[in-house]
Short mmCIF file of C-alpha atoms in Angstrom, two decimals:
data_model
loop_
_atom_site.label_atom_id
_atom_site.label_comp_id
_atom_site.label_asym_id
_atom_site.label_seq_id
_atom_site.Cartn_x
_atom_site.Cartn_y
_atom_site.Cartn_z
CA GLY A 1 20.04 -36.05 21.26
CA SER A 2 18.13 -32.92 20.37
CA LEU A 3 15.01 -32.17 18.43
CA GLU A 4 15.12 -30.37 15.12
CA GLU A 5 16.22 -26.84 15.89
CA LEU A 6 13.25 -25.18 14.15
CA GLY A 7 14.91 -21.90 13.24
CA PRO A 8 13.13 -18.57 13.09
CA VAL A 9 10.52 -17.97 10.43
CA ASP A 10 12.01 -16.14 7.47
CA GLY A 11 10.97 -12.53 7.88
CA ALA A 12 12.68 -11.16 4.78
CA SER A 13 9.78 -11.97 2.48
CA VAL A 14 7.37 -10.27 4.85
CA LEU A 15 9.21 -7.00 4.49
CA THR A 16 8.36 -6.85 0.78
CA LEU A 17 4.80 -6.05 1.83
CA CYS A 18 5.83 -2.71 3.28
CA LYS A 19 6.02 -1.04 -0.13
CA CYS A 20 4.72 2.49 -0.14
CA THR A 21 4.76 4.88 -3.08
CA ASP A 22 4.93 8.56 -2.22
CA PHE A 23 2.60 10.50 -4.47
CA ARG A 24 4.28 13.82 -3.77
CA ASP A 25 7.38 15.23 -5.38
CA LYS A 26 10.83 14.69 -3.91
CA ASP A 27 10.61 17.94 -1.93
CA GLY A 28 7.38 16.84 -0.26
CA GLU A 29 5.20 19.23 -2.22
CA GLU A 30 1.57 18.36 -2.84
CA GLN A 31 0.27 18.09 -6.36
CA THR A 32 -1.81 21.21 -6.07
CA ILE A 33 -1.32 23.78 -8.81
CA ALA A 34 1.72 25.48 -7.30
CA PRO A 35 5.34 26.06 -8.45
CA MET A 36 7.60 23.01 -8.73
CA THR A 37 11.15 22.48 -9.93
CA GLN A 38 11.75 21.19 -13.45
CA ALA A 39 10.53 22.23 -16.90
CA VAL A 40 8.77 19.53 -18.92
CA TRP A 41 6.36 19.94 -21.85
CA PHE A 42 3.81 17.32 -22.72
CA GLN A 43 0.98 17.35 -25.26
CA MET A 44 -2.12 16.38 -23.31
CA PRO A 45 -4.80 14.29 -25.05
CA ARG A 46 -8.28 15.71 -25.02
CA ASP A 47 -10.39 12.84 -23.73
CA TRP A 48 -10.51 14.10 -20.15
CA GLU A 49 -14.27 14.49 -20.43
CA ASP A 50 -14.42 10.69 -19.96
CA LEU A 51 -13.06 10.98 -16.41
CA GLY A 52 -16.40 11.82 -14.86
CA ALA A 53 -16.46 15.54 -15.56
CA LEU A 54 -18.35 17.81 -13.23
CA VAL A 55 -21.43 19.19 -15.01
CA MET A 56 -21.09 22.95 -15.14
CA ASP A 57 -24.04 25.18 -14.42
CA PRO A 58 -25.79 25.47 -17.82
CA SER A 59 -26.99 28.95 -16.92
CA THR A 60 -23.39 30.20 -17.14
CA GLU A 61 -22.60 28.76 -20.56
CA GLY A 62 -23.69 31.85 -22.44
CA SER A 63 -21.72 34.09 -20.08
CA LEU A 64 -18.38 32.34 -20.48
CA GLU A 65 -15.65 34.17 -22.36
CA GLU A 66 -12.52 32.51 -23.73
CA LEU A 67 -9.33 34.47 -23.24
CA GLY A 68 -5.63 33.91 -23.21
CA PRO A 69 -2.91 33.27 -22.83
CA ILE A 70 -3.04 35.49 -19.73
CA GLU A 71 -0.45 35.63 -16.96
CA ILE A 72 -1.86 34.73 -13.54
CA ALA A 73 -0.43 34.46 -10.02
CA GLY A 74 3.07 33.01 -9.75
CA GLY A 75 3.94 33.73 -13.36
CA ALA A 76 1.78 30.89 -14.73
CA MET A 77 -0.08 31.31 -18.02
CA TYR A 78 -3.78 30.56 -18.41
CA HIS A 79 -5.70 30.01 -21.62
CA GLY A 80 -9.38 29.19 -21.33
CA GLN A 81 -12.80 30.28 -20.23
CA PHE A 82 -13.73 32.98 -17.72
CA LEU A 83 -16.91 33.92 -15.93
CA GLY A 84 -16.42 37.57 -15.22
CA GLU A 85 -12.88 37.84 -13.83
CA ARG A 86 -12.67 34.27 -12.56
CA ARG A 87 -11.53 31.12 -14.37
CA HIS A 88 -14.64 29.06 -14.99
CA GLY A 89 -15.20 26.32 -17.57
CA ARG A 90 -12.41 24.65 -19.50
CA GLY A 91 -8.87 25.87 -19.40
CA LEU A 92 -5.14 25.23 -19.48
CA VAL A 93 -2.59 26.44 -16.92
CA VAL A 94 1.15 26.23 -17.73
CA ARG A 95 3.48 27.07 -14.87
CA PRO A 96 6.96 28.59 -15.27
CA ASP A 97 8.59 25.22 -14.51
CA GLY A 98 6.56 23.48 -17.24
CA GLY A 99 4.05 21.79 -14.96
CA ARG A 100 0.60 22.06 -16.52
CA TYR A 101 -3.06 21.46 -15.74
CA GLU A 102 -5.69 20.97 -18.43
CA GLY A 103 -9.29 20.54 -17.41
CA GLN A 104 -12.23 22.17 -15.75
CA PHE A 105 -12.40 25.19 -13.48
CA ARG A 106 -15.10 26.56 -11.24
CA ASP A 107 -14.91 29.86 -9.40
CA ASP A 108 -11.17 30.23 -10.17
CA GLN A 109 -10.32 26.74 -8.85
CA ALA A 110 -9.48 23.51 -10.68
CA THR A 111 -12.74 21.65 -10.07
CA GLY A 112 -14.20 18.87 -12.18
CA ALA A 113 -12.23 16.60 -14.48
CA GLY A 114 -8.66 17.37 -15.45
CA ARG A 115 -5.08 16.28 -15.90
CA PHE A 116 -2.04 17.64 -14.12
CA LEU A 117 1.43 16.89 -15.47
CA HIS A 118 4.11 17.47 -12.85
CA ALA A 119 7.37 19.07 -13.90
CA ASN A 120 9.16 15.78 -13.16
CA GLY A 121 6.89 13.87 -15.55
CA ASP A 122 4.48 12.34 -13.03
CA LEU A 123 0.85 12.56 -14.17
CA TYR A 124 -2.46 12.72 -12.32
CA GLU A 125 -5.70 12.47 -14.25
CA GLY A 126 -9.11 12.41 -12.67
CA GLN A 127 -11.44 14.49 -10.56
CA TRP A 128 -10.56 17.72 -8.77
CA VAL A 129 -12.16 19.93 -6.12
CA ASN A 130 -10.66 23.31 -5.21
CA ASN A 131 -7.26 22.69 -6.82
CA ARG A 132 -6.79 19.26 -5.22
CA ALA A 133 -7.18 15.69 -6.44
CA HIS A 134 -10.53 14.69 -4.98
CA GLY A 135 -12.81 11.90 -6.20
CA ARG A 136 -11.68 9.18 -8.60
CA GLY A 137 -8.40 9.40 -10.43
CA ARG A 138 -5.14 7.75 -11.39
CA PHE A 139 -1.56 8.78 -10.73
CA LEU A 140 1.18 7.57 -13.07
CA HIS A 141 4.84 7.84 -12.04
CA VAL A 142 7.58 8.24 -14.60
CA ASP A 143 9.16 5.03 -13.24
CA GLY A 144 6.02 3.08 -14.22
CA SER A 145 4.42 2.68 -10.79
CA SER A 146 0.81 3.81 -10.47
CA TYR A 147 -2.25 4.24 -8.28
CA GLU A 148 -5.84 4.21 -9.45
CA GLY A 149 -8.78 4.74 -7.15
CA GLU A 150 -10.33 7.23 -4.77
CA TRP A 151 -8.74 10.47 -3.56
CA GLU A 152 -9.50 13.04 -0.90
CA GLN A 153 -7.67 16.36 -0.56
CA ASP A 154 -4.69 15.23 -2.68
CA ALA A 155 -4.27 11.93 -0.79
CA LYS A 156 -5.21 8.34 -1.61
CA ASN A 157 -8.38 7.78 0.39
CA GLY A 158 -10.96 5.03 -0.01
CA LYS A 159 -10.63 2.03 -2.31
CA GLY A 160 -7.76 1.82 -4.75
CA CYS A 161 -5.15 -0.25 -6.54
CA GLU A 162 -1.40 0.41 -6.48
CA VAL A 163 1.05 -1.24 -8.90
CA TRP A 164 4.86 -1.20 -8.75
CA VAL A 165 7.43 -1.57 -11.51
CA ASP A 166 8.50 -5.04 -10.32
CA GLY A 167 4.94 -6.34 -10.81
CA SER A 168 3.88 -6.33 -7.18
CA HIS A 169 0.48 -4.79 -6.51
CA PHE A 170 -1.94 -3.87 -3.73
CA THR A 171 -5.72 -3.60 -3.84
CA GLY A 172 -7.57 -2.37 -0.81
CA GLU A 173 -8.44 0.52 1.43
CA TYR A 174 -6.53 3.75 2.06
CA VAL A 175 -6.86 6.53 4.61
CA GLY A 176 -4.87 9.74 4.38
CA GLY A 177 -2.54 8.40 1.69
CA LYS A 178 -1.68 5.15 3.48
CA LYS A 179 -2.89 1.57 3.29
CA HIS A 180 -5.42 1.34 6.10
CA GLY A 181 -8.16 -1.28 6.43
CA PHE A 182 -8.50 -4.53 4.52
CA GLY A 183 -6.24 -5.16 1.55
CA LEU A 184 -4.56 -7.76 -0.64
CA PHE A 185 -0.87 -7.42 -1.49
CA THR A 186 0.85 -9.66 -4.05
CA ALA A 187 4.65 -9.46 -4.34
CA SER A 188 6.70 -9.95 -7.48
CA ASP A 189 7.65 -13.47 -6.31
CA ASN A 190 3.92 -14.30 -5.85
CA ALA A 191 4.08 -14.15 -2.07
CA SER A 192 0.86 -12.55 -0.86
CA PHE A 193 -0.85 -11.08 2.17
CA ALA A 194 -4.60 -10.70 2.69
CA GLY A 195 -5.61 -8.91 5.84
CA GLN A 196 -5.67 -5.73 7.84
CA PHE A 197 -3.37 -2.73 7.43
CA THR A 198 -2.80 0.30 9.66
CA ASP A 199 -0.72 3.25 8.42
CA ASP A 200 0.93 1.15 5.68
CA ARG A 201 1.75 -1.67 8.13
CA MET A 202 0.27 -5.15 8.41
CA GLU A 203 -1.63 -4.91 11.68
CA GLY A 204 -4.33 -7.18 13.10
CA ASP A 205 -5.45 -10.42 11.46
CA GLY A 206 -4.14 -11.64 8.13
CA VAL A 207 -3.00 -14.55 5.98
CA TYR A 208 0.48 -14.53 4.43
CA THR A 209 1.35 -17.05 1.73
CA PHE A 210 5.11 -17.30 1.20
CA ALA A 211 6.68 -17.92 -2.20
CA ASP A 212 7.92 -21.33 -1.02
CA GLY A 213 4.42 -22.49 -0.07
CA LYS A 214 4.40 -21.75 3.66
CA VAL A 215 1.15 -20.22 4.89
CA TYR A 216 0.78 -18.17 8.07
CA SER A 217 -2.65 -17.28 9.38
CA GLY A 218 -2.92 -15.17 12.49
CA GLN A 219 -2.13 -11.91 14.17
CA TRP A 220 0.27 -9.19 13.03
CA ARG A 221 1.91 -6.25 14.72
CA ASN A 222 4.07 -3.67 12.94
CA SER A 223 4.24 -5.88 9.80
CA GLN A 224 5.54 -8.86 11.79
CA MET A 225 3.91 -12.09 12.90
CA SER A 226 3.11 -11.35 16.54
CA GLY A 227 0.37 -12.92 18.65
CA ALA A 228 -1.60 -16.10 18.10
CA GLY A 229 -1.13 -17.80 14.75
CA HIS A 230 -0.82 -20.96 12.70
CA MET A 231 2.01 -21.77 10.28
CA ARG A 232 1.89 -24.65 7.81
CA TRP A 233 4.82 -25.70 5.63
CA ALA A 234 4.48 -27.20 2.16
CA ASP A 235 5.85 -30.54 3.41
CA GLY A 236 3.11 -30.88 6.04
CA ARG A 237 4.87 -29.54 9.12
CA CYS A 238 2.80 -27.13 11.17
CA TYR A 239 3.02 -24.93 14.23
CA GLU A 240 0.12 -23.50 16.20
CA GLY A 241 0.72 -21.11 19.04
CA PHE A 242 2.22 -17.72 19.68
CA PHE A 243 4.69 -15.61 17.72
CA GLU A 244 6.74 -12.56 18.54
CA SER A 245 8.58 -10.47 15.93
CA ASP A 246 8.24 -13.20 13.25
CA ARG A 247 9.47 -16.00 15.56
CA LYS A 248 7.77 -18.70 17.60
CA ALA A 249 7.57 -17.48 21.20
CA GLY A 250 5.53 -18.46 24.25
CA GLU A 251 3.30 -21.53 24.23
CA GLY A 252 2.94 -23.50 21.03
CA LYS A 253 2.77 -26.91 19.40
CA PHE A 254 4.89 -28.09 16.46
CA THR A 255 3.83 -31.20 14.54
CA TRP A 256 5.82 -33.24 11.98
CA PRO A 257 4.22 -35.19 9.11
CA ASP A 258 5.31 -38.53 10.67
CA GLY A 259 3.26 -37.88 13.81
CA ARG A 260 5.96 -36.49 16.09
CA SER A 261 5.10 -33.35 18.02
CA PHE A 262 6.44 -30.92 20.57
CA ALA A 263 4.10 -28.88 22.76
CA GLY A 264 5.56 -26.42 25.20
CA GLN A 265 7.52 -23.23 25.58
CA TRP A 266 9.37 -21.37 22.81
CA CYS A 267 11.73 -18.41 22.65
CA GLY A 268 13.30 -16.80 19.59
CA GLY A 269 11.89 -19.49 17.31
CA LYS A 270 13.32 -22.43 19.30
CA GLN A 271 12.13 -24.80 22.04
CA HIS A 272 13.06 -23.17 25.32
CA GLY A 273 11.66 -24.26 28.67
CA ILE A 274 9.37 -27.12 29.65
CA GLY A 275 7.64 -29.17 26.97
CA THR A 276 6.21 -32.52 25.97
CA PHE A 277 7.67 -34.50 23.08
CA VAL A 278 5.61 -37.25 21.43
CA ASP A 279 7.47 -39.65 19.14
CA ALA A 280 6.12 -41.28 15.97
CA SER A 281 4.82 -44.27 17.96
CA GLY A 282 2.77 -42.03 20.24
CA LYS A 283 5.00 -42.26 23.32
CA ALA A 284 5.06 -38.98 25.26
CA ARG A 285 7.82 -37.66 27.54
CA ASN A 286 8.19 -34.39 29.39
CA GLY A 287 11.50 -32.59 29.26
CA LYS A 288 13.38 -29.34 29.51
CA TRP A 289 14.87 -27.55 26.49
CA ASP A 290 17.37 -24.74 26.16
CA ASN A 291 17.76 -22.77 22.91
CA GLY A 292 16.41 -25.65 20.84
CA TYR A 293 18.29 -28.47 22.60
CA ARG A 294 16.88 -30.92 25.14
CA ILE A 295 18.78 -30.69 28.43
CA ARG A 296 17.09 -33.60 30.18
CA TRP A 297 13.95 -35.66 30.48
CA LEU A 298 11.70 -34.98 33.45
CA GLY A 299 10.52 -38.15 35.17
#
């Protein structure tokens, strides 16, 4: 006879944690105030002062002049305040493609609080420094996905929360636009991962709770269970040992709820090599297994 084959751990659910929303347009362009591709008009609400507006130098208030609309570089139109010949204060820029920024300027740069509507309908609202999203802000995609949190130089950076159309969401740390550091991801089927990320990948230590109740706690590499870990099934079965590419590999022990256990070598998710099987009565026997099947008892 052979022991239960103990097939590979289902890796499909794990892959749902690799979601990554690109907060640039389809041509890879940053959301700086530069030409884009498609004309869209949108009436912007005027509550952007609530976004943590940069306090302008009060000594310049009396010197500001409101002009416009005036054509500026790239064929865009500007209507708003100037300090001398430079945009400074509140203003509106409408680009030839319909993309538009409404908010604060300092020294000819979008700096302070403002909203930028991309030509494709995506919207960023929040803080700006030198024409780039920088500080706190939120990005809303036309498909309904969103990010709200900290930004640096037009990239998600710091703490933030990302939500997808299917209801899955991530809350955690970002570096350079990618999930990096500790985070919590919850999928649309309620599977979840709490642990470390590197460059949008699960990397290091983490706990994954599957939709069917399985729980894996251990090491991850390239978004796969790899290294030392512990897996517990909803029916009480458990495995403690090593994994490689989402499968049991190396030394490990599998225990059944009725007291049976196998401790030994694994490969590709199955018993493979020398191991010790203990039956429900506590009797132990050493044997050799090949691809999940016992070949013979040893001694």
